[in-house]
GROMACS .gro file of C-alpha atoms in nm:
model
  257
    1MET     CA    1   0.161   6.385   0.170
    2ILE     CA    2   0.284   6.721   0.299
    3ASN     CA    3  -0.004   6.734   0.550
    4ASN     CA    4   0.091   6.384   0.672
    5ILE     CA    5   0.452   6.489   0.714
    6ILE     CA    6   0.357   6.801   0.911
    7LYS     CA    7   0.112   6.605   1.127
    8LYS     CA    8   0.364   6.330   1.203
    9PHE     CA    9   0.636   6.581   1.277
   10LYS     CA   10   0.418   6.769   1.525
   11GLU     CA   11   0.300   6.452   1.696
   12ASN     CA   12   0.641   6.283   1.729
   13VAL     CA   13   0.905   6.555   1.724
   14SER     CA   14   0.949   6.582   2.102
   15TRP     CA   15   1.010   6.208   2.150
   16LEU     CA   16   1.222   6.179   1.836
   17PHE     CA   17   1.429   6.479   1.945
   18LEU     CA   18   1.488   6.315   2.283
   19ILE     CA   19   1.597   5.988   2.118
   20GLU     CA   20   1.839   6.174   1.886
   21LEU     CA   21   1.970   6.379   2.179
   22LEU     CA   22   2.040   6.062   2.382
   23TYR     CA   23   2.207   5.907   2.077
   24LEU     CA   24   2.432   6.207   2.024
   25SER     CA   25   2.512   6.232   2.396
   26PHE     CA   26   2.617   5.865   2.430
   27SER     CA   27   2.808   5.882   2.102
   28PHE     CA   28   2.993   6.195   2.217
   29LEU     CA   29   3.083   6.040   2.552
   30ILE     CA   30   3.212   5.714   2.400
   31GLY     CA   31   3.399   5.903   2.124
   32PHE     CA   32   3.546   6.166   2.353
   33PHE     CA   33   3.667   5.939   2.636
   34GLY     CA   34   3.765   5.670   2.389
   35TYR     CA   35   3.981   5.914   2.190
   36LYS     CA   36   4.123   6.054   2.513
   37GLU     CA   37   4.230   5.710   2.631
   38ILE     CA   38   4.377   5.615   2.296
   39ARG     CA   39   4.565   5.944   2.277
   40SER     CA   40   4.706   5.906   2.628
   41ARG     CA   41   4.819   5.548   2.559
   42LEU     CA   42   4.991   5.656   2.236
   43ASP     CA   43   5.163   5.942   2.413
   44LEU     CA   44   5.291   5.709   2.685
   45VAL     CA   45   5.427   5.461   2.430
   46ASN     CA   46   5.595   5.748   2.241
   47THR     CA   47   5.745   5.873   2.571
   48LEU     CA   48   5.891   5.533   2.654
   49GLY     CA   49   6.036   5.487   2.304
   50PRO     CA   50   6.350   5.707   2.344
   51LYS     CA   51   6.432   5.544   2.679
   52LEU     CA   52   6.407   5.199   2.532
   53ASN     CA   53   6.631   5.303   2.240
   54GLU     CA   54   6.888   5.430   2.488
   55ILE     CA   55   6.889   5.105   2.682
   56ALA     CA   56   6.900   4.905   2.360
   57ALA     CA   57   7.209   5.102   2.249
   58ARG     CA   58   7.380   5.026   2.578
   59LEU     CA   59   7.282   4.662   2.544
   60GLN     CA   60   7.456   4.644   2.209
   61GLY     CA   61   7.766   4.794   2.373
   62GLN     CA   62   7.734   4.543   2.661
   63ASP     CA   63   7.735   4.838   2.905
   64LEU     CA   64   7.440   4.729   3.117
   65VAL     CA   65   7.426   4.695   3.494
   66ALA     CA   66   7.169   4.490   3.687
   67SER     CA   67   6.951   4.796   3.744
   68ASP     CA   68   6.939   4.861   3.366
   69VAL     CA   69   6.820   4.505   3.306
   70VAL     CA   70   6.544   4.545   3.560
   71GLU     CA   71   6.444   4.885   3.414
   72LEU     CA   72   6.443   4.745   3.061
   73SER     CA   73   6.222   4.458   3.173
   74ASN     CA   74   5.977   4.694   3.345
   75GLN     CA   75   5.967   4.933   3.050
   76LEU     CA   76   5.906   4.650   2.800
   77ALA     CA   77   5.624   4.515   3.020
   78ASN     CA   78   5.474   4.867   3.038
   79VAL     CA   79   5.492   4.911   2.664
   80GLU     CA   80   5.339   4.567   2.605
   81THR     CA   81   5.050   4.645   2.847
   82ASN     CA   82   4.977   4.977   2.675
   83VAL     CA   83   4.998   4.828   2.327
   84GLN     CA   84   4.750   4.555   2.422
   85THR     CA   85   4.521   4.819   2.577
   86LEU     CA   86   4.545   5.027   2.258
   87LYS     CA   87   4.445   4.725   2.045
   88LEU     CA   88   4.151   4.663   2.273
   89LEU     CA   89   4.039   5.033   2.265
   90VAL     CA   90   4.062   5.043   1.887
   91ILE     CA   91   3.812   4.757   1.875
   92LEU     CA   92   3.586   4.859   2.166
   93VAL     CA   93   3.538   5.230   2.084
   94PRO     CA   94   3.402   5.177   1.726
   95LEU     CA   95   3.202   4.879   1.852
   96GLY     CA   96   3.050   5.094   2.129
   97LEU     CA   97   2.960   5.368   1.881
   98PHE     CA   98   2.805   5.111   1.646
   99LEU     CA   99   2.594   4.955   1.925
  100VAL     CA  100   2.473   5.299   2.038
  101TYR     CA  101   2.381   5.374   1.675
  102LEU     CA  102   2.191   5.047   1.642
  103PHE     CA  103   1.994   5.096   1.963
  104PHE     CA  104   1.886   5.459   1.933
  105GLN     CA  105   1.849   5.479   1.553
  106GLY     CA  106   1.666   5.149   1.558
  107ILE     CA  107   1.415   5.294   1.804
  108SER     CA  108   1.394   5.617   1.600
  109TRP     CA  109   1.322   5.448   1.269
  110TYR     CA  110   1.080   5.204   1.437
  111THR     CA  111   0.892   5.495   1.592
  112LEU     CA  112   0.851   5.651   1.244
  113SER     CA  113   0.684   5.332   1.123
  114LYS     CA  114   0.399   5.378   1.371
  115ALA     CA  115   0.104   5.617   1.345
  116ARG     CA  116   0.175   5.761   1.688
  117PHE     CA  117   0.458   5.733   1.943
  118ASP     CA  118   0.376   5.471   2.204
  119VAL     CA  119   0.634   5.428   2.479
  120LYS     CA  120   0.483   5.088   2.574
  121LYS     CA  121   0.563   4.956   2.225
  122LEU     CA  122   0.889   5.134   2.190
  123MET     CA  123   1.099   4.829   2.112
  124ASP     CA  124   1.022   4.538   1.887
  125ARG     CA  125   1.281   4.259   1.917
  126LYS     CA  126   1.222   4.124   1.568
  127TYR     CA  127   1.248   4.470   1.415
  128LEU     CA  128   1.564   4.558   1.602
  129LEU     CA  129   1.728   4.231   1.501
  130SER     CA  130   1.643   4.303   1.134
  131PHE     CA  131   1.769   4.661   1.176
  132PHE     CA  132   2.091   4.526   1.323
  133GLY     CA  133   2.135   4.278   1.038
  134ILE     CA  134   2.076   4.536   0.763
  135SER     CA  135   2.307   4.790   0.931
  136LEU     CA  136   2.581   4.533   0.982
  137ILE     CA  137   2.573   4.423   0.620
  138TYR     CA  138   2.601   4.777   0.488
  139PHE     CA  139   2.873   4.879   0.733
  140VAL     CA  140   3.079   4.569   0.652
  141ILE     CA  141   3.053   4.655   0.280
  142LEU     CA  142   3.151   5.015   0.353
  143TYR     CA  143   3.446   4.908   0.565
  144SER     CA  144   3.559   4.667   0.291
  145PHE     CA  145   3.559   4.951   0.040
  146TRP     CA  146   3.754   5.173   0.281
  147TYR     CA  147   4.014   4.901   0.335
  148LEU     CA  148   4.058   4.806  -0.029
  149LEU     CA  149   4.055   5.157  -0.177
  150PHE     CA  150   4.288   5.306   0.087
  151SER     CA  151   4.571   5.075  -0.022
  152ALA     CA  152   4.495   5.107  -0.395
  153LEU     CA  153   4.436   5.483  -0.453
  154SER     CA  154   4.615   5.805  -0.385
  155LEU     CA  155   4.486   5.998  -0.087
  156ASN     CA  156   4.292   6.260  -0.287
  157THR     CA  157   4.135   5.998  -0.513
  158PHE     CA  158   4.055   5.782  -0.212
  159PHE     CA  159   3.861   6.059  -0.035
  160LEU     CA  160   3.664   6.137  -0.350
  161ALA     CA  161   3.585   5.774  -0.423
  162ILE     CA  162   3.498   5.678  -0.067
  163THR     CA  163   3.273   5.984  -0.023
  164LEU     CA  164   3.074   5.885  -0.335
  165ILE     CA  165   3.053   5.520  -0.229
  166THR     CA  166   2.947   5.617   0.123
  167LEU     CA  167   2.666   5.844  -0.005
  168ILE     CA  168   2.541   5.570  -0.240
  169LEU     CA  169   2.545   5.304   0.032
  170PHE     CA  170   2.369   5.532   0.282
  171TYR     CA  171   2.105   5.611   0.021
  172PHE     CA  172   2.011   5.242  -0.011
  173LEU     CA  173   2.053   5.185   0.365
  174PHE     CA  174   1.804   5.457   0.455
  175VAL     CA  175   1.558   5.332   0.191
  176SER     CA  176   1.589   4.983   0.346
  177TYR     CA  177   1.525   5.132   0.688
  178GLY     CA  178   1.218   5.307   0.557
  179ILE     CA  179   1.058   4.987   0.419
  180LEU     CA  180   1.178   4.751   0.692
  181PRO     CA  181   0.858   4.758   0.903
  182ARG     CA  182   0.654   4.645   0.602
  183ASN     CA  183   0.869   4.343   0.509
  184GLU     CA  184   0.962   4.014   0.667
  185GLY     CA  185   1.329   3.944   0.732
  186ILE     CA  186   1.660   4.108   0.662
  187PHE     CA  187   1.722   3.990   0.309
  188THR     CA  188   1.371   4.062   0.189
  189SER     CA  189   1.405   4.420   0.314
  190LEU     CA  190   1.750   4.450   0.155
  191LYS     CA  191   1.624   4.320  -0.180
  192LYS     CA  192   1.323   4.548  -0.184
  193GLY     CA  193   1.525   4.841  -0.058
  194ILE     CA  194   1.774   4.810  -0.344
  195SER     CA  195   1.492   4.755  -0.595
  196ILE     CA  196   1.286   5.050  -0.479
  197GLY     CA  197   1.600   5.265  -0.450
  198PHE     CA  198   1.697   5.197  -0.810
  199SER     CA  199   1.353   5.225  -0.965
  200ASN     CA  200   1.258   5.547  -0.780
  201VAL     CA  201   1.575   5.756  -0.789
  202ALA     CA  202   1.396   6.056  -0.936
  203ARG     CA  203   1.138   6.052  -0.656
  204LEU     CA  204   1.379   5.990  -0.367
  205ILE     CA  205   1.696   6.178  -0.455
  206PRO     CA  206   1.532   6.527  -0.408
  207ILE     CA  207   1.462   6.435  -0.047
  208PHE     CA  208   1.828   6.343   0.008
  209LEU     CA  209   1.958   6.645  -0.179
  210GLY     CA  210   1.730   6.878   0.013
  211PHE     CA  211   1.854   6.737   0.342
  212PHE     CA  212   2.225   6.759   0.250
  213ILE     CA  213   2.197   7.110   0.107
  214ILE     CA  214   2.026   7.240   0.424
  215MET     CA  215   2.275   7.052   0.641
  216PHE     CA  216   2.578   7.198   0.462
  217VAL     CA  217   2.433   7.549   0.467
  218LEU     CA  218   2.385   7.525   0.845
  219LEU     CA  219   2.735   7.381   0.891
  220PHE     CA  220   2.877   7.657   0.676
  221LEU     CA  221   2.695   7.919   0.884
  222ALA     CA  222   2.838   7.758   1.198
  223THR     CA  223   3.193   7.830   1.076
  224SER     CA  224   3.107   8.203   1.066
  225PHE     CA  225   3.037   8.225   1.437
  226THR     CA  226   3.226   8.164   1.761
  227ASN     CA  227   2.937   8.203   2.002
  228ILE     CA  228   2.846   7.875   2.179
  229ILE     CA  229   2.477   7.976   2.184
  230ILE     CA  230   2.476   7.998   1.803
  231TYR     CA  231   2.634   7.653   1.786
  232ILE     CA  232   2.365   7.508   2.009
  233ILE     CA  233   2.089   7.669   1.804
  234ILE     CA  234   2.239   7.540   1.477
  235GLY     CA  235   2.281   7.194   1.637
  236ILE     CA  236   1.910   7.193   1.735
  237PHE     CA  237   1.815   7.288   1.379
  238LEU     CA  238   2.034   7.008   1.241
  239VAL     CA  239   1.861   6.751   1.463
  240LEU     CA  240   1.517   6.881   1.362
  241ILE     CA  241   1.611   6.868   0.994
  242TRP     CA  242   1.736   6.512   1.039
  243ILE     CA  243   1.406   6.414   1.201
  244LEU     CA  244   1.212   6.585   0.921
  245PHE     CA  245   1.424   6.409   0.659
  246LYS     CA  246   1.342   6.066   0.808
  247ILE     CA  247   0.971   6.144   0.832
  248THR     CA  248   0.964   6.274   0.473
  249LEU     CA  249   1.153   5.970   0.339
  250THR     CA  250   0.932   5.728   0.533
  251GLU     CA  251   0.608   5.895   0.410
  252ARG     CA  252   0.739   5.895   0.051
  253LEU     CA  253   0.827   5.526   0.071
  254LYS     CA  254   0.476   5.446   0.192
  255LYS     CA  255   0.352   5.564  -0.153
  256LEU     CA  256   0.606   5.355  -0.338
  257ILE     CA  257   0.575   5.017  -0.167
   0.00000   0.00000   0.00000
């Protein structure tokens, strides 16, 4: 198995690294500019707030002139426009990140299911639709837990509980990704993924633990430096470890299916 992992890593690492780099780049751009737009809209609404309160106070005192009425109307229209834009951005930014995740990670996991990288067979519509379905189901479940637990638990308990639930869900999600190319349909892959995940915890958990330990060590080392070159090197290692993790998990699952 180790020889297969090393062989597959050498044969596919350049293409897989490019896919992951594109995924991170698009995610960063959407996240950065999305956050920037949301932040600017919030700041504008907060800036207009005191002015609206002042005009509202004068309205209660019936001390308004025609110019105040026009200004109030314009300010209210401005606030309404920015609030509607904020609502739209709050929906579109996460949706954009999710679609980028589906596209690039779908290609990445699909590539791992093949013996060699073939750019002519890079995308399989049926596979990507199944990948989308499985991902959507797990992310809806995760979001539901976030929503329910946030209103029911204290903040410290919430973070502890949601971290544990997120790790468990991602464990079964990645197992489902690994067996997806060998099964027909979304629900068959989900069922087998959960079954294999439960029955082979002792064989699969070491792979996950190894990845997380290495990842946290690298992130911890990153906090000890301020040099941008060191950050880039650590980032490259993180991407390579992530690729190696997916190859190792996929090769292990081949033995268990």
